[in-house]
Amino acid sequence: MTIELLIGAIKAIVIVLLVLGLTTLMLWFERKGAALIQDRIGANRADILGIGKRFGLPNFGIINTVLADPIKMFTKEDFVPDGADRFLHGLAPFLALFPVLVTFAVAPMGDILRVGSHTIDLQPANLNVAALYVLATIGIGVYGIALGGWASNNRWALLGGIRASAQMISYEIAMSLAIVAVVVCYGTLDLQAMCRSQGGVWFGFLPKWGILLQPVSFLILLVAGMAESKRVPFDLPEGESELVAGYFTEYSGGKQAVFMMTDFAEVLLVSVLIVTFFFGGWQVPWLARDGFHFPGGAHLGLPNLVVALLQFIAFWVKVVLFCLFQILIRWTLPRFRYDQLMRLGWKGLVPLGLINLVVTAFVVVVAGGK
Amino acid sequence: MTPISYYMALSAILFAIGVTGVLIRRNVIVMFLSIELMLNAVNLALVALGRRIGSMDGQVIVFFVMTVAAAEAAVGLAIIIAMFRNRETVNADELNLLRW
Amino acid sequence: MPVGIFAFLAVLAVITGLGVILQRNPVHCVLALALVLTDLGVIFMGLGAVTVGFLQIIVYVGAIMVLFLFVIWLLNIQVDPGAGGHLGLKLLGAVAAAAMAGEFAEVIEHTPKISQIATVPADFGSVAELARYLFTDYLVAFEVTSVLLLAAVVGAIALARRVSPSLVLVAPVAARGATSPPEPDVPVARRESA
C-alpha cells in the first residue's frame, strides 16, 4: 500500500516539476522565437556581474527570462484595487491555474517501467474516464478568468473577463466534439489505452497514429485548443493593444505571473492533448515493449529501461514541437475580431465537429466496431 | 463503507436548506439558486438509492434531471432578464402586478 | 466510500449550502453553489456513479453556473441592501425549514437502517453502462429530452433578445439628421398641421 503511494507521489512530483519547468522554457521560446520571426535579436542584456559575457551568455536571453523576469514579477508590489473584492481578487489567478495543472495528472508519459518486481504505469493517475476528467477540468478553468475580470472593480476588466469566458465556453463545445469523435474511434476514454492502441503499423511501415484516423478532429482540436487558451489569433479578451490587458489589467506582481503561467501551461496542455490523441503519445515509430521492429524485418532488442526512457523522451519532444508550432502561429497570424471569433466557433467548428462525429460513428459501425 | 442513510440525511439537509433559501431571500436569482440546490439534493438521493439496490436506474434518472434542470435554468434566466428589462428590479417583492 | 471522507464532504456541502442562502452578494452565492455542486459531483463518484459525477461538473458547474454569472453581470445586480424581506417572512421561513427538517428526521428514524448495499459489477456507472440504458430502455425519454433542449434554447433566445426599434422611429430621425432644421421650425410645422 505504501509503496504504491510512494510511486504515485514520485510520478506526481515529476510531472509537476516538468510542467513548471517547461512553462518557463515556453516563455523563453516565446521571446527568442518571436525575435527570430520578427527579424530582431530579442532579450540579450541581462547578466550577472559580467560573468556570462565572456561566454556570450547574455545573447541567449536565458538569464533575462529565467532569472531576471521571475524575480521582477514576484518582488513587485502586489496591490488590490480600491473597492474590489479582496478575496476573489486574490483567488482568481489560482482558480485559473489550478485546473490546468491538475489536468496533467492524466497525461501518459510512457508505457510501463519494470523496477524490481513492480510494474509502474507511467501515468500519474490512471482514470478509466480520463477524457471526461479533461473536459471537466477545462470547464472549471472558466471561473478564474471570469472572476479575475469581475473582482477588479474595473469595467474594462469586466468586459475582458466576460468576453474571455464567453469565448472559452464556446470553444469548449468544439473541443468536446473533437474529443468525443476520437473516443468513438478508439472505443475507450482512457488516455493510456488510447496511446497503447496507437502502436503497431499499417501496411507494414506506417505507424498507426491517430492523425491518420481523425484528421478533421485534429484540426478542430488544434483550433479550439488555441482559442481556449486565448492565444493569438484568438486573444481579443487579452487585447494587448486594445483593452490594456483585458481581464488581468488590475493584477501585478505574483498574481500576474500566475496568470501568465496559466497561458503557457494551457499551451502545454493543448500540445499534450494533441500528441496523446493524434500523434501516438509516447509511441516511437516501430518501437514495441521489447525493442525495435523495423519494417524490413530487423529486430533490435532493448532492455525495458531504455525503451521507457525512449518513450518518455519521445513524448516530451513531440509536446515541445507542438508548443513551438503554437508559438509560430502566434507570431504569424493577425488577431480575430470578436464576432469573427464567435462565428468561427459556433457556425464553423461546431457543425464540422458534429458532421465529423456522425461520419466517424458510421465508419466505426460499418467497420465492425473496431 | 458509509451507510446509505447518511447520504439520505445529507440530501434531506440540503433540501431543507434550499427550501429555506427560497422562502427567506427576495432576490429572484438567489431564489433560483436555492431551487437548483433542491434539485441537486434530490439527485443525491436518487444516486444513493440506486447504488443501494444496485440498479443503474437512479443514475439514468439523474441524467435526465440534470438535462431538464439545464433547460429550466436557461429559460428561467431568460424570464428574469425580460422581467428586469420591464421593471428594472430583481426583488421578488416588487414584481407584484398580478397581486390582488 | 470511507466514512471520514464522506463526513468531510458532507460538512463542506452543508456549510457551503448555508453560504448560498445567507450571503449578500449574489456572485458569492453563485460561487458557493458551484462549490456545493462540485462537492456533490465528488460524492457521486464515490457512490460509483462516475459518469454522472463528471457530467455534474461539466454541465452544472462548468456551464449553468457560468450562465448565472453572466446574467448577474448583464443585469448589473448589486449587493442586496438588506438580505431579505420583513421579519415575519424570515420567521415563517425558519419555522417551515425546521418543520421540514423534523419531518425528514422522523422518516429517517423510522425506516430500517439501510447499511447493506448491493454488490455491483465493475462497470457500474461507467459511460458504456449509462449509454446502454439511455439507448435501449430510456430511448424515448432521451429523444424527447433533446427536443426539450431545443425548445429551451429557442425559448430562452425569444424571451431575452432585444426587440429592434421599428422602422417608424428610424425614418424621422434620419430625415431630421439629413436636413437639420433649427429647433423652432419643428414646433411651428407641427402646430400648422395640427
XYZ file of C-alpha atoms in Angstrom:
664
model
C 0.000 0.000 0.000
C 2.660 2.486 0.978
C 4.902 1.574 -1.920
C 2.102 2.410 -4.347
C 1.575 5.677 -2.560
C 5.264 6.457 -2.858
C 5.348 5.621 -6.544
C 2.283 7.765 -7.144
C 3.821 10.648 -5.240
C 7.037 10.402 -7.245
C 5.120 10.406 -10.523
C 3.102 13.423 -9.418
C 6.205 15.347 -8.362
C 7.962 14.508 -11.606
C 5.136 15.752 -13.742
C 4.593 18.925 -11.722
C 8.284 19.790 -11.943
C 8.350 19.022 -15.640
C 5.282 21.140 -16.338
C 6.525 24.112 -14.332
C 9.956 23.840 -15.907
C 8.566 23.578 -19.411
C 6.340 26.580 -18.752
C 9.439 28.653 -18.077
C 11.053 27.191 -21.167
C 7.961 28.188 -23.166
C 8.418 31.740 -22.003
C 11.977 31.688 -23.307
C 10.921 30.116 -26.602
C 8.260 32.771 -26.911
C 10.655 35.665 -26.534
C 13.508 34.372 -28.621
C 11.205 32.719 -31.135
C 9.292 35.932 -31.567
C 12.560 37.760 -32.072
C 13.641 35.265 -34.697
C 10.367 35.539 -36.592
C 10.331 39.301 -36.401
C 13.936 39.564 -37.581
C 15.311 41.126 -34.439
C 17.571 39.938 -31.652
C 15.356 39.923 -28.607
C 16.449 39.946 -24.986
C 20.216 39.955 -24.745
C 21.328 42.246 -21.963
C 20.758 40.760 -18.551
C 23.858 39.347 -16.976
C 25.178 38.575 -13.503
C 28.229 40.604 -12.535
C 29.565 40.420 -16.072
C 30.402 36.759 -15.689
C 28.451 35.424 -18.613
C 29.715 37.974 -21.107
C 32.909 36.071 -21.596
C 30.969 33.079 -22.842
C 28.491 35.104 -24.856
C 25.764 34.015 -22.487
C 23.549 37.108 -22.363
C 22.907 36.818 -26.071
C 20.711 33.818 -25.466
C 18.442 35.797 -23.229
C 18.229 32.964 -20.756
C 19.315 34.956 -17.713
C 16.768 37.547 -18.700
C 13.880 35.162 -18.980
C 14.638 32.586 -16.356
C 16.180 34.712 -13.621
C 15.520 38.404 -14.048
C 11.878 38.319 -15.118
C 10.570 35.940 -12.460
C 12.434 37.834 -9.748
C 10.949 41.068 -11.021
C 7.460 39.604 -11.167
C 7.475 38.204 -7.676
C 9.015 41.194 -5.968
C 6.732 43.820 -7.450
C 4.172 45.436 -5.217
C 1.030 43.373 -5.004
C -1.969 45.635 -4.766
C -5.696 45.123 -4.701
C -7.703 47.898 -6.407
C -9.863 50.149 -4.305
C -13.374 48.779 -3.884
C -12.501 45.402 -5.339
C -13.450 42.117 -3.758
C -10.217 41.260 -1.940
C -10.849 37.576 -1.510
C -11.866 36.897 -5.091
C -9.145 39.168 -6.450
C -6.577 37.018 -4.730
C -8.309 33.741 -5.502
C -8.891 34.266 -9.234
C -5.346 33.677 -10.565
C -5.017 30.446 -8.659
C -8.509 29.374 -9.647
C -7.348 29.842 -13.238
C -4.080 27.960 -12.830
C -5.218 25.042 -10.693
C -7.488 23.255 -13.204
C -4.829 23.485 -15.919
C -2.112 21.979 -13.742
C -4.396 19.309 -12.379
C -5.275 18.093 -15.877
C -1.694 16.955 -16.388
C -2.319 14.171 -13.901
C -3.756 12.026 -16.685
C -1.027 12.733 -19.218
C 0.503 9.388 -20.217
C 4.265 9.828 -20.274
C 5.327 6.318 -21.171
C 4.254 2.734 -21.313
C 5.487 0.712 -18.360
C 8.626 0.654 -16.303
C 9.655 -2.511 -14.549
C 11.545 -1.816 -11.344
C 12.367 -4.998 -9.487
C 9.058 -6.757 -9.045
C 6.860 -3.692 -9.603
C 5.357 -2.675 -12.916
C 4.858 1.065 -12.901
C 2.401 2.550 -15.318
C 3.952 5.844 -16.416
C 0.822 7.882 -15.991
C 0.415 9.833 -12.740
C -3.254 8.947 -12.347
C -4.861 6.081 -14.154
C -8.508 7.023 -14.624
C -10.646 4.985 -16.920
C -12.725 8.080 -17.703
C -9.726 10.307 -18.316
C -11.249 12.104 -21.323
C -14.252 13.167 -19.210
C -11.876 14.342 -16.497
C -10.016 16.509 -19.005
C -13.269 18.090 -20.184
C -14.381 18.723 -16.615
C -11.203 20.479 -15.547
C -11.099 22.592 -18.681
C -14.646 23.659 -17.866
C -13.652 24.795 -14.389
C -10.895 26.962 -15.833
C -13.505 29.490 -16.948
C -14.114 30.661 -13.377
C -10.683 32.076 -12.739
C -10.839 34.256 -15.830
C -14.393 35.462 -15.291
C -13.816 36.246 -11.622
C -10.475 37.890 -12.345
C -12.265 40.308 -14.602
C -15.120 40.996 -12.195
C -13.165 41.219 -8.965
C -11.048 44.073 -10.264
C -13.738 46.729 -9.896
C -12.876 47.912 -13.379
C -15.452 47.873 -16.117
C -12.984 47.199 -18.896
C -11.516 44.298 -16.989
C -15.051 43.014 -16.527
C -15.669 43.346 -20.232
C -12.475 41.457 -20.974
C -13.422 38.791 -18.468
C -16.895 38.311 -19.927
C -15.527 38.148 -23.456
C -12.876 35.669 -22.404
C -15.280 33.363 -20.608
C -17.829 33.508 -23.434
C -15.058 32.585 -25.861
C -13.878 29.766 -23.631
C -17.258 28.150 -23.189
C -17.988 28.425 -26.906
C -14.807 26.661 -27.915
C -15.187 24.085 -25.158
C -18.054 22.650 -27.181
C -15.950 22.330 -30.314
C -13.199 20.742 -28.233
C -15.634 18.282 -26.654
C -16.921 17.233 -30.068
C -13.391 16.629 -31.316
C -12.536 14.582 -28.230
C -15.776 12.597 -28.460
C -15.020 11.693 -32.078
C -11.601 10.407 -31.008
C -13.206 8.440 -28.169
C -15.683 6.845 -30.583
C -12.782 5.947 -32.849
C -10.744 4.235 -30.123
C -13.662 2.891 -28.120
C -12.202 3.956 -24.787
C -11.943 7.053 -22.623
C -8.675 6.017 -21.037
C -5.771 8.055 -22.398
C -3.180 5.377 -21.686
C -5.241 2.779 -23.545
C -5.565 5.181 -26.478
C -1.805 5.581 -26.604
C -1.276 1.866 -26.429
C -3.669 1.204 -29.283
C -1.660 3.606 -31.439
C 1.231 1.197 -31.518
C 1.640 -1.189 -34.371
C 1.820 -0.434 -38.052
C -0.334 -0.367 -41.136
C 0.807 -1.715 -44.449
C 3.948 -2.825 -42.732
C 5.530 0.544 -42.226
C 3.044 3.330 -41.402
C 2.647 3.935 -37.632
C -0.938 3.652 -36.539
C -1.144 7.195 -35.233
C -4.424 8.949 -34.628
C -3.912 11.659 -37.175
C -4.395 9.167 -39.959
C -7.723 8.109 -38.472
C -9.093 11.504 -37.454
C -7.515 14.386 -39.373
C -10.587 16.616 -39.051
C -10.661 16.142 -35.289
C -7.016 17.133 -35.153
C -7.730 20.429 -36.869
C -10.750 21.132 -34.692
C -8.853 20.327 -31.507
C -5.901 22.468 -32.557
C -8.042 25.496 -33.329
C -10.338 25.052 -30.353
C -7.407 24.468 -28.033
C -5.723 27.673 -29.129
C -8.983 29.530 -28.655
C -9.405 28.007 -25.188
C -6.042 29.254 -24.069
C -6.788 32.644 -25.555
C -3.652 32.697 -27.664
C -3.354 34.765 -30.761
C -5.113 34.695 -33.141
C -7.855 34.407 -30.525
C -6.555 36.752 -27.899
C -9.043 39.597 -28.133
C -10.030 39.209 -24.466
C -6.461 39.923 -23.623
C -6.366 42.537 -26.322
C -2.822 43.610 -25.801
C -3.311 46.687 -27.860
C -6.961 47.344 -27.113
C -8.132 46.510 -23.637
C -4.825 47.225 -21.903
C -4.583 43.709 -20.650
C -8.197 42.635 -20.526
C -9.174 40.623 -17.540
C -5.842 40.862 -15.745
C -5.408 44.612 -16.034
C -5.568 45.139 -12.303
C -3.123 42.424 -11.417
C 0.539 42.957 -10.719
C 3.452 41.037 -9.351
C 2.940 37.447 -8.348
C -0.709 37.226 -9.363
C 0.025 38.421 -12.883
C 2.854 35.923 -13.052
C 0.338 33.219 -12.188
C -1.990 34.384 -14.987
C 0.907 34.340 -17.448
C 1.843 30.880 -16.243
C -1.731 29.793 -16.924
C -1.350 30.942 -20.504
C 1.771 28.873 -21.101
C 0.524 25.913 -19.115
C -2.538 25.814 -21.339
C -0.319 25.864 -24.432
C 1.458 22.869 -22.928
C -1.864 21.199 -22.124
C -3.199 21.595 -25.660
C 0.048 20.169 -27.000
C -0.175 17.216 -24.614
C -3.749 16.504 -25.684
C -2.944 16.713 -29.372
C 0.083 14.474 -29.013
C -1.850 11.933 -26.946
C -4.862 11.738 -29.223
C -3.324 12.146 -32.645
C 0.391 11.559 -32.620
C 0.722 8.373 -30.693
C 1.541 9.889 -27.299
C 4.709 8.201 -26.152
C 4.823 5.829 -29.123
C 8.093 5.841 -31.009
C 7.566 4.510 -34.535
C 8.314 0.795 -34.731
C 9.201 0.540 -31.023
C 7.367 -2.140 -29.075
C 7.841 -3.154 -25.453
C 10.768 -5.392 -26.171
C 12.646 -3.387 -28.781
C 12.527 -2.039 -32.283
C 10.686 -3.932 -35.013
C 11.791 -2.298 -38.234
C 9.685 -2.651 -41.395
C 12.334 -4.604 -43.210
C 12.099 -7.293 -40.590
C 15.101 -6.327 -38.492
C 14.644 -6.532 -34.769
C 16.631 -4.671 -32.149
C 16.057 -5.927 -28.659
C 16.267 -3.354 -25.896
C 16.002 -3.543 -22.112
C 12.837 -2.187 -20.543
C 14.575 0.826 -19.005
C 15.893 2.033 -22.377
C 12.510 1.557 -24.009
C 10.772 3.501 -21.247
C 13.340 6.282 -21.474
C 12.982 6.494 -25.257
C 9.215 6.707 -24.960
C 9.419 9.345 -22.235
C 11.767 11.495 -24.304
C 9.700 10.986 -27.447
C 6.579 12.194 -25.671
C 8.116 15.395 -24.408
C 9.908 16.091 -27.694
C 6.605 15.865 -29.543
C 4.927 18.091 -26.959
C 7.642 20.725 -27.243
C 7.396 20.625 -31.041
C 3.689 21.387 -30.852
C 4.305 24.182 -28.386
C 6.766 25.685 -30.845
C 4.156 25.311 -33.549
C 1.643 27.262 -31.473
C 4.208 29.965 -30.776
C 4.916 30.157 -34.506
C 1.204 30.611 -35.205
C 1.020 33.300 -32.575
C 3.618 35.483 -34.158
C 2.408 34.939 -37.689
C -1.330 35.460 -37.736
C -3.239 38.684 -37.005
C -5.949 38.771 -34.415
C -9.561 37.761 -34.979
C -12.303 40.275 -34.308
C -14.681 39.156 -31.632
C -17.631 38.444 -33.897
C -15.398 36.590 -36.348
C -14.141 34.532 -33.448
C -17.632 33.607 -32.256
C -18.785 32.927 -35.767
C -15.878 30.569 -36.335
C -16.630 28.754 -33.119
C -20.372 28.361 -33.416
C -21.001 28.341 -37.139
C -17.779 26.724 -38.264
C -16.239 24.352 -35.770
C -19.386 23.021 -34.087
C -21.127 21.872 -37.298
C -17.831 20.491 -38.571
C -17.351 18.604 -35.332
C -20.868 17.200 -35.459
C -20.517 16.044 -39.054
C -17.157 14.503 -38.221
C -18.706 12.705 -35.250
C -21.548 11.290 -37.332
C -19.212 10.129 -40.091
C -16.816 8.599 -37.548
C -19.615 6.734 -35.801
C -20.901 5.462 -39.132
C -17.490 4.244 -40.216
C -16.857 2.572 -36.861
C -20.144 0.691 -37.004
C -19.636 -0.357 -40.622
C -16.068 -1.466 -39.973
C -17.274 -3.787 -37.263
C -16.847 -1.844 -34.049
C -13.046 -1.735 -34.114
C -18.423 1.999 3.632
C -20.877 4.639 4.747
C -24.444 3.532 5.262
C -26.849 4.840 2.669
C -28.931 6.550 5.334
C -26.092 9.041 5.793
C -26.399 10.051 2.156
C -30.179 10.360 2.584
C -29.670 12.548 5.640
C -27.314 14.832 3.702
C -29.839 15.014 0.881
C -32.589 15.939 3.329
C -30.477 18.659 4.945
C -29.546 20.182 1.603
C -33.172 20.099 0.508
C -34.242 21.863 3.690
C -31.548 24.491 3.141
C -32.840 25.012 -0.378
C -36.412 25.450 0.823
C -35.263 27.967 3.408
C -33.409 29.856 0.734
C -36.482 30.148 -1.453
C -38.547 31.376 1.485
C -36.250 33.928 3.056
C -34.421 35.508 0.128
C -36.098 38.145 -2.002
C -33.551 38.323 -4.788
C -35.016 36.275 -7.638
C -31.639 34.965 -8.738
C -30.753 33.680 -5.279
C -34.195 32.044 -5.090
C -33.367 30.327 -8.361
C -30.052 29.152 -6.947
C -31.868 27.659 -3.964
C -34.141 25.783 -6.355
C -31.078 24.363 -8.091
C -29.797 23.306 -4.678
C -33.054 21.439 -4.048
C -32.780 19.700 -7.409
C -29.278 18.554 -6.606
C -30.271 17.288 -3.182
C -32.829 15.084 -4.913
C -30.172 13.955 -7.399
C -28.041 12.827 -4.495
C -30.924 10.841 -3.024
C -31.572 9.172 -6.387
C -27.957 8.155 -6.933
C -27.576 6.885 -3.358
C -30.695 4.746 -3.514
C -29.773 3.492 -6.960
C -26.461 2.365 -5.558
C -28.157 0.704 -2.616
C -30.258 -1.583 -4.794
C -27.522 -1.980 -7.387
C -29.532 -0.574 -10.261
C -28.472 1.971 -12.873
C -31.959 3.465 -12.987
C -31.088 6.046 -10.368
C -28.260 7.401 -12.466
C -30.307 7.461 -15.651
C -32.998 9.480 -13.913
C -30.319 11.831 -12.581
C -29.025 12.284 -16.121
C -32.471 13.389 -17.242
C -32.985 15.597 -14.203
C -29.699 17.309 -14.965
C -30.690 17.940 -18.549
C -34.107 19.271 -17.615
C -32.548 21.471 -14.938
C -30.183 22.939 -17.506
C -33.066 23.728 -19.846
C -35.068 25.173 -16.984
C -32.169 27.333 -15.832
C -31.766 28.788 -19.305
C -35.449 29.617 -19.695
C -35.763 30.879 -16.118
C -32.842 33.234 -16.517
C -34.271 34.482 -19.794
C -37.516 35.262 -17.966
C -35.554 37.104 -15.289
C -33.793 39.147 -17.954
C -37.098 40.016 -19.604
C -38.600 40.980 -16.232
C -35.616 43.119 -15.423
C -35.919 44.962 -18.699
C -39.513 45.824 -17.872
C -39.371 46.612 -14.184
C -35.681 47.356 -13.507
C -35.668 45.152 -10.418
C -34.919 41.590 -9.377
C -36.551 41.887 -5.989
C -39.468 39.486 -5.859
C -41.445 41.847 -3.635
C -41.580 44.490 -6.328
C -42.809 42.171 -9.074
C -46.427 42.390 -7.956
C -48.519 43.359 -10.974
C -50.745 40.305 -10.585
C -51.420 40.833 -6.922
C -54.965 41.436 -5.810
C -16.577 5.444 0.359
C -14.920 5.703 3.744
C -16.885 7.490 6.429
C -14.136 10.012 7.093
C -14.098 11.300 3.518
C -17.873 11.369 3.393
C -18.017 13.296 6.665
C -15.649 15.910 5.306
C -17.569 16.278 2.048
C -20.918 16.380 3.831
C -19.837 19.082 6.277
C -18.379 21.101 3.409
C -21.612 20.746 1.430
C -23.803 21.845 4.330
C -21.645 24.835 5.275
C -21.360 25.989 1.670
C -25.087 25.380 1.183
C -25.792 27.700 4.083
C -23.437 30.128 2.417
C -25.587 30.038 -0.711
C -28.683 31.237 1.085
C -27.067 33.588 3.571
C -24.527 35.590 1.548
C -25.469 39.077 0.484
C -23.568 39.386 -2.767
C -25.256 37.276 -5.475
C -21.903 36.463 -7.080
C -20.752 34.918 -3.813
C -23.962 32.880 -3.713
C -23.285 31.554 -7.207
C -19.737 30.599 -6.306
C -20.903 28.881 -3.134
C -23.414 26.879 -5.133
C -20.703 25.947 -7.646
C -18.686 24.588 -4.743
C -21.665 22.593 -3.434
C -22.234 21.128 -6.884
C -18.592 20.103 -7.253
C -18.812 18.535 -3.795
C -21.903 16.583 -4.812
C -20.165 15.530 -8.017
C -17.354 14.049 -5.949
C -19.884 12.265 -3.718
C -21.489 10.814 -6.840
C -18.125 9.484 -7.939
C -17.649 7.964 -4.513
C -21.001 6.211 -4.879
C -19.823 4.575 -8.094
C -21.682 6.932 -10.437
C -18.508 8.142 -12.108
C -20.082 9.313 -15.359
C -22.877 11.183 -13.666
C -20.381 12.786 -11.294
C -18.237 14.108 -14.110
C -21.311 15.186 -16.051
C -22.421 17.116 -12.984
C -19.142 19.011 -13.007
C -19.066 19.561 -16.752
C -22.711 20.596 -17.150
C -23.732 22.133 -13.846
C -20.552 23.747 -12.608
C -18.949 24.419 -15.947
C -21.950 25.719 -17.848
C -25.039 26.504 -15.781
C -23.259 28.391 -13.033
C -21.322 30.383 -15.610
C -24.677 31.221 -17.189
C -25.870 32.508 -13.809
C -22.755 34.642 -13.520
C -23.285 36.097 -16.972
C -26.880 37.022 -16.169
C -25.844 38.692 -12.908
C -23.243 40.756 -14.725
C -25.535 41.528 -17.655
C -28.167 42.920 -15.315
C -25.511 44.509 -13.105
C -27.160 43.255 -9.956
C -25.779 44.924 -6.914
C -25.498 43.646 -3.406
C -28.789 43.150 -1.568
C -29.245 46.207 0.684
C -30.963 44.133 3.338
C -30.690 40.403 2.878
C -34.350 39.563 2.921
C -37.909 40.741 3.319
C -39.633 41.686 6.518
C -39.192 39.796 9.733
C -42.405 37.802 9.561
C -41.248 36.190 6.342
C -37.922 35.165 7.816
C -39.663 33.729 10.846
C -42.048 31.764 8.648
C -39.109 30.526 6.612
C -37.233 29.360 9.670
C -40.317 27.622 11.053
C -41.025 25.909 7.741
C -37.430 24.741 7.433
C -37.423 23.408 10.969
C -40.693 21.593 10.340
C -39.338 20.027 7.191
C -36.113 19.003 8.899
C -38.093 17.464 11.703
C -40.225 15.542 9.250
C -37.154 14.211 7.465
C -35.614 13.180 10.754
C -38.801 11.276 11.651
C -38.839 9.484 8.304
C -35.182 8.555 8.571
C -35.605 7.341 12.151
C -38.477 5.032 11.346
C -37.057 3.364 8.269
C -34.757 0.381 8.852
C -31.137 1.387 8.848
C -30.036 0.507 5.365
C -26.369 -0.284 5.632
C -26.289 -3.333 3.412
C -25.504 -2.208 -0.085
C -25.917 -4.413 -3.123
C -22.747 -5.600 -4.780
C -22.403 -4.227 -8.245
C -20.384 -5.276 -11.289
C -17.128 -3.488 -12.003
C -18.550 -1.369 -14.793
C -21.375 0.042 -12.697
C -21.800 3.709 -13.523
C -19.404 3.651 -16.441
C -20.120 5.524 -19.634
C -20.899 2.303 -21.502
C -23.478 1.173 -18.941
C -25.195 4.531 -18.805
C -25.242 4.756 -22.583
C -26.674 1.263 -22.850
C -29.619 2.202 -20.667
C -30.114 5.516 -22.419
C -30.266 3.953 -25.846
C -32.375 0.893 -25.024
C -34.758 1.262 -22.089
C -34.975 5.028 -21.979
C -34.662 5.859 -25.656
C -37.965 7.710 -25.918
C -37.112 9.884 -22.914
C -33.705 10.589 -24.434
C -35.162 11.754 -27.726
C -37.825 13.824 -26.008
C -35.102 15.449 -23.882
C -33.264 16.544 -26.991
C -36.439 18.187 -28.293
C -36.884 19.775 -24.866
C -33.396 21.260 -25.030
C -34.116 22.652 -28.471
C -37.348 24.207 -27.193
C -35.488 25.667 -24.215
C -32.817 27.239 -26.411
C -35.395 28.769 -28.738
C -37.498 29.949 -25.811
C -34.585 31.496 -23.977
C -33.460 33.405 -27.048
C -37.003 34.551 -27.801
C -37.503 35.799 -24.248
C -34.210 37.510 -23.779
C -33.489 39.193 -27.064
C -33.823 42.886 -27.542
C -36.612 43.844 -29.885
C -35.082 46.067 -32.570
C -36.591 49.554 -32.899
C -39.253 49.667 -35.592
C -38.841 51.462 -38.897
C -41.305 54.213 -37.920
C -38.876 55.578 -35.381
C -35.907 55.424 -37.690
C -37.274 57.495 -40.590
C -37.967 60.851 -38.862
C -34.639 60.715 -37.095
C -32.875 60.172 -40.404
C -34.844 62.953 -42.045
C -34.074 65.355 -39.244
C -30.439 64.473 -39.415
C -30.310 64.993 -43.178
C -31.931 68.380 -43.371
C -31.003 69.530 -39.838
C -33.630 72.255 -39.416
C -33.226 74.607 -36.476
C -35.325 73.722 -33.469
C -38.035 76.437 -33.599
C -39.107 75.290 -37.062
C -40.317 71.942 -35.941
C -42.970 73.068 -33.415
C -44.250 75.599 -35.905
C -44.665 72.978 -38.582
C -46.463 70.689 -36.155
C -48.835 73.399 -34.994
C -49.781 74.208 -38.561
C -50.538 70.608 -39.421
C -52.488 70.163 -36.171
